[in-house]
Coordinates of C-alpha atoms in Angstrom, one line a residue:
M1 CA 0.0 0.0 0.0
A2 CA 1.4 3.4 -1.0
R3 CA 0.4 6.8 0.3
H4 CA -1.0 9.4 -2.1
L5 CA -1.7 13.1 -1.4
I6 CA -4.0 14.6 -4.0
T7 CA -5.0 18.2 -4.4
S8 CA -7.3 19.8 -6.9
A9 CA -6.9 23.5 -7.8
I10 CA -9.1 25.3 -5.4
P11 CA -12.2 27.0 -7.0
Y12 CA -12.7 30.7 -6.4
I13 CA -15.5 31.7 -4.1
N14 CA -17.3 34.3 -6.4
G15 CA -20.0 32.1 -7.9
I16 CA -20.8 28.6 -9.0
K17 CA -18.2 27.0 -11.3
H18 CA -18.9 25.8 -14.8
L19 CA -18.3 22.4 -16.4
G20 CA -14.9 23.6 -17.8
N21 CA -13.7 24.3 -14.2
L22 CA -15.0 20.8 -13.1
V23 CA -13.2 18.8 -15.8
G24 CA -10.0 20.9 -15.5
S25 CA -9.2 19.9 -11.9
Q26 CA -11.7 18.5 -9.5
L27 CA -13.3 15.7 -11.5
P28 CA -10.1 14.0 -12.8
A29 CA -8.6 14.4 -9.4
D30 CA -11.6 12.6 -8.0
L31 CA -11.2 9.9 -10.6
Y32 CA -7.6 9.3 -9.6
A33 CA -8.4 9.3 -5.9
R34 CA -11.2 6.8 -6.2
Y35 CA -9.1 4.5 -8.3
L36 CA -6.2 4.6 -5.9
R37 CA -8.5 3.9 -2.9
Q38 CA -10.0 0.9 -4.8
R39 CA -6.5 -0.5 -5.3
G40 CA -5.9 -0.4 -1.6
H41 CA -3.7 2.7 -1.3
E42 CA -3.9 5.3 1.5
V43 CA -5.3 8.5 0.0
L44 CA -5.7 12.0 1.3
F45 CA -7.7 14.1 -1.2
L46 CA -8.0 17.8 -0.4
C47 CA -9.7 20.8 -1.9
A48 CA -11.1 24.1 -0.6
T49 CA -12.6 27.4 -1.6
D50 CA -10.3 30.2 -2.5
E51 CA -11.9 33.1 -0.7
H52 CA -9.6 36.2 -0.6
G53 CA -9.1 39.1 -2.9
T54 CA -11.1 41.8 -4.6
P55 CA -13.4 39.4 -6.6
A56 CA -14.8 38.1 -3.3
E57 CA -15.4 41.7 -2.0
L58 CA -17.1 42.7 -5.2
A59 CA -19.3 39.6 -5.4
A60 CA -20.3 40.2 -1.8
A61 CA -21.1 43.8 -2.4
K62 CA -23.2 42.8 -5.4
A63 CA -25.1 40.3 -3.2
G64 CA -25.6 43.0 -0.5
K65 CA -23.8 40.9 2.1
P66 CA -20.7 41.3 4.3
V67 CA -17.9 39.5 2.6
A68 CA -17.3 37.0 5.4
D69 CA -21.0 36.0 5.4
Y70 CA -21.0 35.8 1.6
C71 CA -17.9 33.5 1.6
A72 CA -19.4 31.2 4.2
E73 CA -22.6 30.9 2.3
M74 CA -20.8 30.2 -1.0
H75 CA -18.5 27.7 0.5
D76 CA -21.6 25.7 1.6
V77 CA -23.1 26.1 -1.9
Q78 CA -19.9 24.8 -3.5
A79 CA -19.5 22.0 -1.0
K80 CA -23.1 20.8 -1.7
I81 CA -22.6 20.9 -5.5
A82 CA -19.3 19.0 -5.2
D83 CA -21.1 16.4 -3.2
G84 CA -23.8 16.3 -5.9
F85 CA -21.1 15.4 -8.4
G86 CA -19.7 12.7 -6.2
L87 CA -16.4 14.4 -5.5
S88 CA -14.9 12.4 -2.8
F89 CA -12.8 15.0 -0.9
D90 CA -11.5 13.9 2.4
H91 CA -11.9 17.5 3.4
F92 CA -13.2 20.6 1.5
G93 CA -11.7 23.5 3.4
R94 CA -11.6 27.3 3.2
S95 CA -8.6 29.5 2.5
S96 CA -10.1 32.0 5.1
S97 CA -9.6 29.4 7.9
A98 CA -7.7 30.3 11.0
Q99 CA -5.3 27.5 10.1
N100 CA -4.4 29.2 6.7
H101 CA -4.1 32.6 8.4
A102 CA -1.5 31.2 10.8
L103 CA 0.4 29.1 8.2
T104 CA 0.5 31.9 5.6
Q105 CA 1.9 34.3 8.2
H106 CA 4.4 31.6 9.2
F107 CA 5.7 31.1 5.7
A108 CA 6.1 34.9 5.2
G109 CA 8.2 35.0 8.4
A110 CA 10.3 32.0 7.3
L111 CA 10.9 33.5 3.9
A112 CA 11.9 36.8 5.6
R113 CA 14.4 34.9 7.8
Q114 CA 15.9 33.4 4.6
G115 CA 16.4 36.9 3.2
L116 CA 13.8 36.3 0.4
I117 CA 11.4 39.1 1.3
K118 CA 12.1 42.7 0.3
E119 CA 10.0 45.9 0.9
V120 CA 9.4 47.9 -2.3
S121 CA 8.0 51.4 -2.7
E122 CA 6.1 51.3 -5.9
T123 CA 3.4 52.9 -7.8
Q124 CA 0.1 51.1 -8.3
I125 CA -3.0 51.9 -10.2
Y126 CA -5.6 53.9 -8.3
S127 CA -9.1 54.4 -9.8
Q128 CA -10.7 57.8 -9.0
A129 CA -14.1 56.5 -10.0
D130 CA -13.8 53.4 -7.8
G131 CA -12.1 55.2 -4.9
R132 CA -9.5 52.4 -4.4
F133 CA -6.3 50.8 -5.5
L134 CA -7.1 48.3 -8.2
P135 CA -5.7 44.8 -7.8
D136 CA -3.8 43.6 -10.9
R137 CA -6.6 41.3 -12.2
Y138 CA -9.1 44.2 -12.0
I139 CA -7.3 46.2 -14.6
E140 CA -7.9 45.1 -18.1
G141 CA -6.5 46.2 -21.4
T142 CA -4.6 45.0 -24.5
C143 CA -1.8 42.5 -24.0
P144 CA 1.5 44.0 -25.3
N145 CA 2.7 40.4 -26.1
C146 CA -0.1 39.0 -28.2
G147 CA -2.6 41.8 -28.7
F148 CA -5.5 40.0 -26.7
E149 CA -7.9 42.9 -25.8
D150 CA -9.2 41.5 -22.5
A151 CA -5.8 40.7 -20.8
R152 CA -5.8 41.3 -17.1
G153 CA -3.1 43.1 -15.1
D154 CA -1.6 40.0 -13.7
Q155 CA -1.6 37.6 -16.6
C156 CA -2.9 37.3 -20.2
D157 CA -5.4 34.4 -20.4
N158 CA -4.6 34.1 -24.1
C159 CA -0.9 33.7 -24.1
T160 CA -0.4 33.1 -20.3
K161 CA 2.4 35.8 -20.1
Q162 CA 2.9 37.2 -16.7
L163 CA 2.1 41.0 -16.7
D164 CA 2.1 44.1 -14.6
P165 CA -0.9 46.5 -14.9
T166 CA 1.4 49.2 -16.3
D167 CA 2.3 46.8 -19.2
L168 CA -1.3 46.9 -20.6
I169 CA -2.2 49.0 -23.5
N170 CA -5.3 51.2 -23.0
P171 CA -5.9 50.0 -19.4
R172 CA -9.4 50.3 -17.8
S173 CA -11.0 49.4 -14.5
S174 CA -12.9 46.1 -14.9
V175 CA -15.0 47.2 -11.9
S176 CA -16.4 50.4 -13.4
G177 CA -14.9 50.5 -16.9
A178 CA -13.3 53.8 -15.9
T179 CA -10.2 54.9 -17.7
D180 CA -9.2 57.7 -15.4
L181 CA -6.6 55.6 -13.7
E182 CA -3.5 57.1 -12.0
E183 CA -0.4 55.7 -10.4
R184 CA 0.0 56.3 -6.7
E185 CA 2.9 55.3 -4.4
T186 CA 2.4 52.5 -1.9
K187 CA 4.7 50.0 -0.1
H188 CA 4.5 46.2 -0.6
L189 CA 6.4 43.0 0.2
Y190 CA 8.0 41.1 -2.6
L191 CA 9.1 37.5 -2.7
K192 CA 12.5 37.4 -4.4
Q193 CA 11.7 34.6 -6.7
S194 CA 14.6 35.5 -9.0
N195 CA 17.0 34.3 -6.2
L196 CA 15.4 30.9 -6.5
R197 CA 15.5 30.7 -10.3
D198 CA 18.3 28.1 -10.6
D199 CA 16.8 25.9 -7.9
L200 CA 13.4 26.0 -9.6
Q201 CA 14.9 25.3 -13.0
A202 CA 16.8 22.3 -11.7
W203 CA 13.6 21.1 -10.0
I204 CA 11.6 21.5 -13.2
N205 CA 14.3 19.8 -15.3
S206 CA 14.1 16.8 -12.9
K207 CA 10.4 16.2 -13.8
S208 CA 11.0 14.4 -17.1
D209 CA 7.7 12.5 -16.6
W210 CA 5.5 15.6 -16.4
P211 CA 3.1 16.5 -19.2
V212 CA 4.7 18.7 -21.8
L213 CA 1.9 21.2 -21.2
T214 CA 3.1 21.6 -17.6
T215 CA 6.8 21.9 -18.1
S216 CA 6.5 24.1 -21.2
I217 CA 4.5 26.7 -19.3
A218 CA 7.0 26.6 -16.4
N219 CA 10.0 27.0 -18.7
K220 CA 8.3 29.9 -20.5
W221 CA 7.9 31.8 -17.3
L222 CA 11.5 30.9 -16.2
N223 CA 13.2 31.9 -19.4
D224 CA 11.2 34.3 -21.5
G225 CA 12.4 37.8 -21.7
D226 CA 14.1 38.7 -18.4
G227 CA 13.2 35.4 -16.8
L228 CA 11.5 34.8 -13.5
Q229 CA 10.6 38.1 -11.8
D230 CA 10.2 38.9 -8.1
R231 CA 6.6 38.9 -7.2
G232 CA 4.5 41.1 -4.9
I233 CA 2.8 39.2 -2.1
T234 CA 0.8 41.9 -0.4
R235 CA -2.1 44.1 -1.4
D236 CA -4.0 47.2 -0.3
L237 CA -7.2 45.5 0.6
D238 CA -9.5 45.0 3.6
W239 CA -10.4 41.3 3.0
G240 CA -7.6 38.8 3.4
I241 CA -4.9 37.5 5.7
P242 CA -3.3 40.4 7.6
V243 CA 0.4 40.8 6.9
K244 CA 2.5 39.5 9.8
N245 CA 6.0 38.2 10.2
G246 CA 5.1 34.9 11.8
T247 CA 3.1 36.0 14.9
E248 CA 4.7 39.4 15.0
D249 CA 3.4 42.7 13.4
W250 CA 5.3 43.8 10.3
P251 CA 6.2 47.5 10.6
G252 CA 5.0 49.5 7.6
M253 CA 2.5 46.8 6.5
E254 CA -0.3 47.8 8.8
G255 CA -3.7 47.5 7.1
K256 CA -2.4 45.4 4.2
V257 CA -3.2 41.7 3.5
F258 CA -1.3 39.0 1.7
Y259 CA -2.0 38.6 -2.0
V260 CA -4.5 35.8 -2.7
W261 CA -2.0 34.0 -4.9
F262 CA 0.4 33.8 -2.0
D263 CA -2.1 32.4 0.5
A264 CA -4.3 30.2 -1.7
P265 CA -1.7 27.4 -2.4
I266 CA -0.7 27.4 1.2
E267 CA -4.3 26.4 1.9
Y268 CA -3.5 23.0 0.5
I269 CA -1.4 22.4 3.6
A270 CA -3.7 24.2 6.0
C271 CA -6.6 22.1 4.6
A272 CA -4.9 19.1 6.1
Q273 CA -4.8 20.8 9.4
E274 CA -8.5 21.6 9.0
W275 CA -9.1 17.9 8.2
V276 CA -7.6 16.9 11.5
D277 CA -9.2 19.7 13.5
A278 CA -12.6 18.6 12.1
G279 CA -12.1 15.2 13.6
K280 CA -11.7 13.4 10.3
G281 CA -8.1 12.4 10.5
S282 CA -5.0 12.5 12.6
D283 CA -1.4 13.7 12.2
W284 CA -1.6 16.0 9.2
E285 CA 2.2 16.6 9.3
R286 CA 2.9 13.0 8.2
W287 CA 1.4 14.1 4.8
W288 CA 3.2 17.4 4.5
R289 CA 6.5 17.5 6.3
T290 CA 9.4 15.3 5.2
D291 CA 10.8 15.3 8.7
K292 CA 7.5 13.8 10.0
G293 CA 7.0 11.0 7.5
A294 CA 6.0 12.6 4.2
D295 CA 9.0 11.2 2.4
D296 CA 7.0 8.2 1.4
V297 CA 4.1 10.3 0.1
T298 CA 3.4 10.8 -3.6
Y299 CA 1.9 14.2 -4.1
T300 CA -0.2 14.9 -7.2
Q301 CA -1.8 18.2 -8.2
F302 CA -4.6 18.6 -10.8
M303 CA -5.3 21.9 -12.4
G304 CA -6.1 23.9 -15.6
K305 CA -3.2 25.3 -17.6
D306 CA -3.9 28.8 -16.4
N307 CA -2.9 27.8 -12.9
V308 CA 0.3 26.1 -13.9
P309 CA 2.7 29.0 -13.4
F310 CA 1.7 29.5 -9.8
H311 CA 2.0 25.8 -9.0
T312 CA 5.3 25.2 -10.8
L313 CA 7.0 28.4 -9.7
S314 CA 5.4 30.6 -7.1
F315 CA 4.2 28.0 -4.6
P316 CA 7.4 25.9 -5.0
A317 CA 9.4 29.1 -4.4
T318 CA 7.5 29.6 -1.2
I319 CA 8.2 26.0 -0.1
L320 CA 11.8 25.9 -1.2
G321 CA 12.6 29.4 0.0
S322 CA 11.2 28.7 3.5
G323 CA 14.2 26.4 4.2
E324 CA 11.8 24.1 6.0
P325 CA 11.1 20.4 5.2
W326 CA 7.8 20.7 3.4
K327 CA 6.6 18.3 0.8
L328 CA 7.0 19.4 -2.8
V329 CA 4.6 18.2 -5.5
D330 CA 5.7 15.1 -7.3
Y331 CA 3.4 15.3 -10.4
I332 CA 1.3 18.0 -11.9
K333 CA -1.5 16.9 -14.1
S334 CA -2.6 19.9 -16.1
F335 CA -5.5 20.3 -18.6
N336 CA -6.3 22.5 -21.5
Y337 CA -9.6 24.3 -21.8
L338 CA -13.0 22.9 -22.4
N339 CA -14.8 25.2 -24.8
Y340 CA -18.6 25.7 -25.2
E341 CA -20.3 25.7 -28.5
G342 CA -17.6 27.5 -30.4
G343 CA -16.6 29.9 -27.6
Q344 CA -15.2 29.8 -24.1
F345 CA -16.9 28.8 -20.9
S346 CA -16.6 31.8 -18.5
T347 CA -17.5 32.2 -14.9
S348 CA -17.0 36.0 -15.0
R349 CA -19.1 36.3 -18.1
G350 CA -21.7 33.7 -17.2
R351 CA -21.3 31.7 -20.4
G352 CA -21.9 27.9 -20.6
V353 CA -23.4 25.2 -18.4
F354 CA -22.7 25.7 -14.7
M355 CA -22.5 22.8 -12.2
D356 CA -25.8 23.5 -10.4
Q357 CA -27.6 23.7 -13.7
A358 CA -26.1 20.5 -14.9
L359 CA -27.4 18.6 -11.9
E360 CA -30.8 20.0 -12.4
I361 CA -31.3 18.4 -15.8
L362 CA -29.3 15.2 -15.6
P363 CA -27.8 12.8 -13.1
A364 CA -24.2 13.5 -12.1
D365 CA -22.8 10.3 -13.6
V366 CA -24.0 11.3 -17.1
W367 CA -21.9 14.5 -16.8
R368 CA -19.0 12.7 -15.2
W369 CA -18.8 10.2 -18.0
W370 CA -19.0 12.7 -20.8
L371 CA -16.5 15.2 -19.3
L372 CA -13.9 12.6 -18.4
S373 CA -14.2 10.7 -21.7
H374 CA -13.7 14.1 -23.4
A375 CA -11.1 15.6 -21.0
P376 CA -9.0 18.3 -22.6
E377 CA -5.6 16.6 -22.1
S378 CA -3.5 17.0 -25.2
S379 CA -5.5 20.0 -26.6
D380 CA -8.6 22.1 -26.0
A381 CA -11.9 20.2 -26.2
E382 CA -15.3 21.3 -27.3
F383 CA -18.7 20.8 -25.7
T384 CA -21.6 20.7 -28.1
W385 CA -25.0 19.4 -27.3
E386 CA -25.0 17.2 -30.4
N387 CA -21.8 15.4 -29.3
F388 CA -23.0 15.2 -25.7
Q389 CA -26.3 13.5 -26.7
A390 CA -24.6 11.1 -29.1
A391 CA -21.9 10.0 -26.7
V392 CA -24.2 9.6 -23.7
N393 CA -26.8 7.7 -25.7
K394 CA -24.2 5.4 -27.3
D395 CA -21.8 4.8 -24.4
L396 CA -24.1 4.8 -21.4
S397 CA -27.4 3.7 -22.7
D398 CA -26.6 1.5 -25.7
V399 CA -23.5 -0.2 -24.4
L400 CA -23.5 -0.4 -20.6
G401 CA -27.2 0.1 -19.8
N402 CA -28.4 -2.2 -22.5
F403 CA -26.1 -5.0 -21.4
V404 CA -27.3 -4.9 -17.8
S405 CA -30.9 -4.7 -18.9
R406 CA -30.8 -7.6 -21.4
V407 CA -28.9 -9.9 -19.1
T408 CA -30.9 -9.4 -15.9
K409 CA -34.3 -9.4 -17.6
F410 CA -33.5 -12.5 -19.7
C411 CA -32.3 -14.3 -16.6
R412 CA -35.4 -13.4 -14.7
S413 CA -37.6 -14.7 -17.5
K414 CA -35.8 -18.1 -17.8
F415 CA -34.0 -18.8 -14.5
D416 CA -35.6 -16.5 -12.0
E417 CA -33.6 -13.8 -10.2
T418 CA -30.8 -16.1 -9.2
V419 CA -27.5 -17.0 -10.8
P420 CA -28.1 -20.2 -12.8
S421 CA -26.0 -23.2 -12.0
A422 CA -26.0 -25.4 -15.0
G423 CA -23.5 -25.6 -17.8
E424 CA -19.7 -25.1 -18.2
Y425 CA -17.7 -22.4 -19.8
G426 CA -16.5 -23.1 -23.3
P427 CA -14.0 -21.6 -25.7
A428 CA -16.0 -18.4 -26.2
E429 CA -16.1 -17.7 -22.5
H430 CA -12.4 -18.5 -22.0
A431 CA -11.5 -16.2 -24.9
L432 CA -13.6 -13.4 -23.4
I433 CA -11.8 -13.8 -20.0
A434 CA -8.4 -13.7 -21.8
D435 CA -9.5 -10.6 -23.7
L436 CA -10.8 -8.9 -20.6
T437 CA -7.6 -9.7 -18.7
K438 CA -5.6 -7.8 -21.3
R439 CA -8.0 -4.9 -21.4
I440 CA -8.2 -4.6 -17.6
R441 CA -4.4 -4.5 -17.3
A442 CA -4.3 -1.8 -20.0
Y443 CA -7.0 0.1 -18.1
E444 CA -5.0 -0.1 -14.9
S445 CA -1.9 1.2 -16.7
H446 CA -3.8 4.2 -18.2
M447 CA -5.4 5.0 -14.8
E448 CA -2.1 4.9 -13.0
A449 CA -0.6 7.2 -15.7
M450 CA -3.6 9.5 -15.2
D451 CA -4.4 9.2 -18.9
V452 CA -8.0 10.1 -18.5
R453 CA -9.3 9.8 -22.0
K454 CA -7.4 6.5 -22.7
S455 CA -8.8 5.1 -19.4
A456 CA -12.3 6.0 -20.5
A457 CA -11.8 4.5 -23.9
E458 CA -10.5 1.3 -22.4
L459 CA -13.4 1.1 -20.0
R460 CA -15.9 1.5 -22.8
A461 CA -14.1 -1.2 -24.7
I462 CA -14.5 -3.5 -21.7
W463 CA -18.2 -2.8 -21.7
A464 CA -18.4 -3.3 -25.4
A465 CA -16.6 -6.7 -25.1
G466 CA -19.5 -7.9 -23.0
N467 CA -22.0 -6.8 -25.5
E468 CA -20.1 -8.4 -28.4
Y469 CA -19.9 -11.7 -26.4
L470 CA -23.6 -11.5 -25.6
Q471 CA -24.5 -10.9 -29.3
E472 CA -22.4 -13.7 -30.5
A473 CA -23.4 -16.2 -27.8
A474 CA -27.1 -15.3 -28.2
P475 CA -28.4 -17.1 -25.1
W476 CA -32.0 -16.3 -26.0
S477 CA -31.5 -18.6 -29.1
V478 CA -29.3 -21.1 -27.4
F479 CA -31.8 -21.6 -24.6
K480 CA -34.3 -23.3 -27.0
E481 CA -31.9 -26.1 -27.8
D482 CA -29.4 -26.1 -24.9
P483 CA -30.6 -24.4 -21.7
D484 CA -27.6 -25.5 -19.8
R485 CA -25.3 -23.8 -22.2
A486 CA -27.4 -20.6 -22.0
A487 CA -27.3 -20.9 -18.2
A488 CA -23.5 -20.8 -18.3
Q489 CA -23.5 -17.8 -20.7
I490 CA -25.8 -15.9 -18.4
R491 CA -23.9 -16.8 -15.3
L492 CA -20.8 -15.3 -16.9
A493 CA -22.8 -12.2 -18.0
L494 CA -24.2 -11.6 -14.5
N495 CA -20.7 -11.7 -13.1
L496 CA -19.7 -9.3 -15.8
I497 CA -22.2 -6.8 -14.3
R498 CA -20.5 -7.0 -10.9
L499 CA -17.1 -6.6 -12.6
Y500 CA -18.3 -3.6 -14.6
A501 CA -19.5 -2.0 -11.3
V502 CA -16.0 -2.4 -9.8
L503 CA -14.2 -1.0 -12.9
S504 CA -16.7 1.8 -13.5
A505 CA -16.8 3.1 -10.0
P506 CA -14.2 5.8 -10.4
F507 CA -16.0 7.2 -13.4
I508 CA -19.7 6.7 -12.5
P509 CA -19.8 5.9 -8.8
T510 CA -23.6 6.3 -8.3
T511 CA -24.4 3.9 -11.1
A512 CA -21.7 1.5 -9.8
A513 CA -23.4 1.6 -6.4
K514 CA -26.8 0.8 -8.0
L515 CA -25.2 -2.2 -9.7
F516 CA -23.7 -3.6 -6.5
V517 CA -27.2 -3.3 -4.9
A518 CA -28.9 -4.9 -7.8
M519 CA -26.4 -7.8 -7.8
N520 CA -26.8 -8.1 -4.1
T521 CA -23.1 -8.1 -3.3
L522 CA -20.7 -6.4 -1.0
D523 CA -17.8 -7.8 -3.0
T524 CA -16.2 -4.7 -4.5
S525 CA -12.7 -6.3 -4.8
W526 CA -10.5 -5.4 -7.7
P527 CA -10.1 -8.1 -10.4
D528 CA -6.4 -9.0 -10.0
D529 CA -7.5 -12.4 -11.2
V530 CA -10.1 -11.8 -13.8
A531 CA -11.2 -15.5 -14.1
A532 CA -11.7 -15.6 -10.3
A533 CA -13.5 -12.2 -10.3
L534 CA -16.0 -13.6 -12.9
G535 CA -16.9 -16.3 -10.4
S536 CA -17.7 -14.0 -7.6
L537 CA -21.5 -14.4 -7.9
E538 CA -21.9 -18.1 -7.4
A539 CA -24.7 -20.3 -8.6
G540 CA -27.9 -19.7 -6.7
H541 CA -26.9 -16.2 -5.7
E542 CA -30.0 -13.9 -5.7
F543 CA -30.1 -10.6 -7.5
A544 CA -32.6 -8.0 -8.6
V545 CA -33.3 -6.5 -12.0
P546 CA -32.4 -2.8 -11.7
D547 CA -34.3 0.1 -13.1
N548 CA -33.2 1.5 -16.4
L549 CA -29.7 2.9 -15.7
F550 CA -29.7 5.6 -18.3
A551 CA -32.5 7.3 -20.1
K552 CA -31.7 8.3 -23.6
I553 CA -31.4 12.0 -24.3
T554 CA -34.1 12.9 -26.9
D555 CA -33.7 15.3 -29.8
E556 CA -36.4 17.5 -28.1
E557 CA -34.4 17.6 -24.8
R558 CA -31.2 18.4 -26.6
E559 CA -32.8 21.3 -28.5
D560 CA -34.4 22.7 -25.4
W561 CA -31.1 22.6 -23.5
A562 CA -29.2 24.2 -26.3
A563 CA -31.7 27.0 -26.4
K564 CA -31.8 27.4 -22.6
F565 CA -28.0 27.7 -22.3
S566 CA -27.4 29.8 -25.4
G567 CA -27.6 33.0 -23.5
V568 CA -25.7 34.5 -20.6
R569 CA -26.3 33.5 -17.0
T570 CA -27.0 36.6 -14.9

């Protein structure tokens, strides 16, 4: 048994996330966590809400609520939706927690002791119309690098180049649209990332097994132009973690808070403390400190490509720069974007299908299957209602659902709701077992490599193999001449249903649970020996015919949903 720490990029608090956010981090992380648990490994799967910064303040103001109350409410909303999608977090924390306050202040103090914090007097953008300093991401304009007209002051979402607000062409306030922006002097703390450039480069170079998407973005930030730049870690805001040097006040930093991109990744660690303090676990340090047992932990992060720079450079700079024995990430699984009907999903612009809306119209497993089987791994992927309908109907209804229905109903009609005892397996059955053994070993290999789409394709092929066997065996015809032979065929097919439940559980956990109930078994063991696994349900074992697993999506439903989600969510 190995120990696996898994974190998903933490979703921002200002609203419900869309399906692109879900497939870019939380859902594939859940897939991996569920698989590893099934294989007997010890897993700690953590996520949280990212609650600090101006977007939270503005969203709260729009809702007419104090920001702390708004964040608490939205955390509960996001937690409920995550549960609705079957996301199996061991803990779903909050970056505004007392644990993260203390740990963020601790890291700042540790970095200062290492000589990696400097105080900088600088000019920042102040908006007369808004009456406030504008954080980087609340200044928009044209990217000087690629010409994208909606680049933000911290980063261009189009080319991912790190920016400063003063780099933008024709800058404007994204709060009010005002262009009467002026520069005012203020003091801030900077993390001297440039001092750690060689250490970070060596660390990135050592990750030869990482996705090219991940390392290419990291190397771009490390080497483009003047290379890795020092980064401001404080802001002139009211809502956030107060700037302190450990537990001590930081002279000259009164009234300032840490930048959300400094404290948010630290919440991964603080979340483990929250997990323990909530009574769900014990000894969080054995997961996070290499001097307390974390040397044998494999740490995997899941995220969209827009989050890669902060997780490959800024957060590791915090960890390495502290001089303390904290666990560094071993593998970063990054994803491209899922687009929506020829454009982009967008939380800020309310475009696409959002997680709560998705659950209102279809069960979670339907979304889980489509999203994971179309995960944007090697390139951006596209959601269209036509593709969604076709894939769901074919994969879930025609392949898996149809197999379960045909087998259980035929058995009930000819042998009652018990596993038939007569007959022996012949060449066709042994050939199927051999084929499934090869496919299941391939499935395991893809899952362990976190190749999401390949895993889904292999799982579907395993389902299809059962259908092909059933079609060729034709027990409904064989029964007329040789009922014992038909009994053996159906006994194997019923065991296939249990096997499918085991293999499918990481992808479609609710459906898998229904199949275990229908097959009346608590045997969820992994098929290390496929032949033995296909004998789990012995002759005479009782089962029940389940309800239809997946209703087909009709053309009328598809057209209604396409129209419903064609506009902008307010």
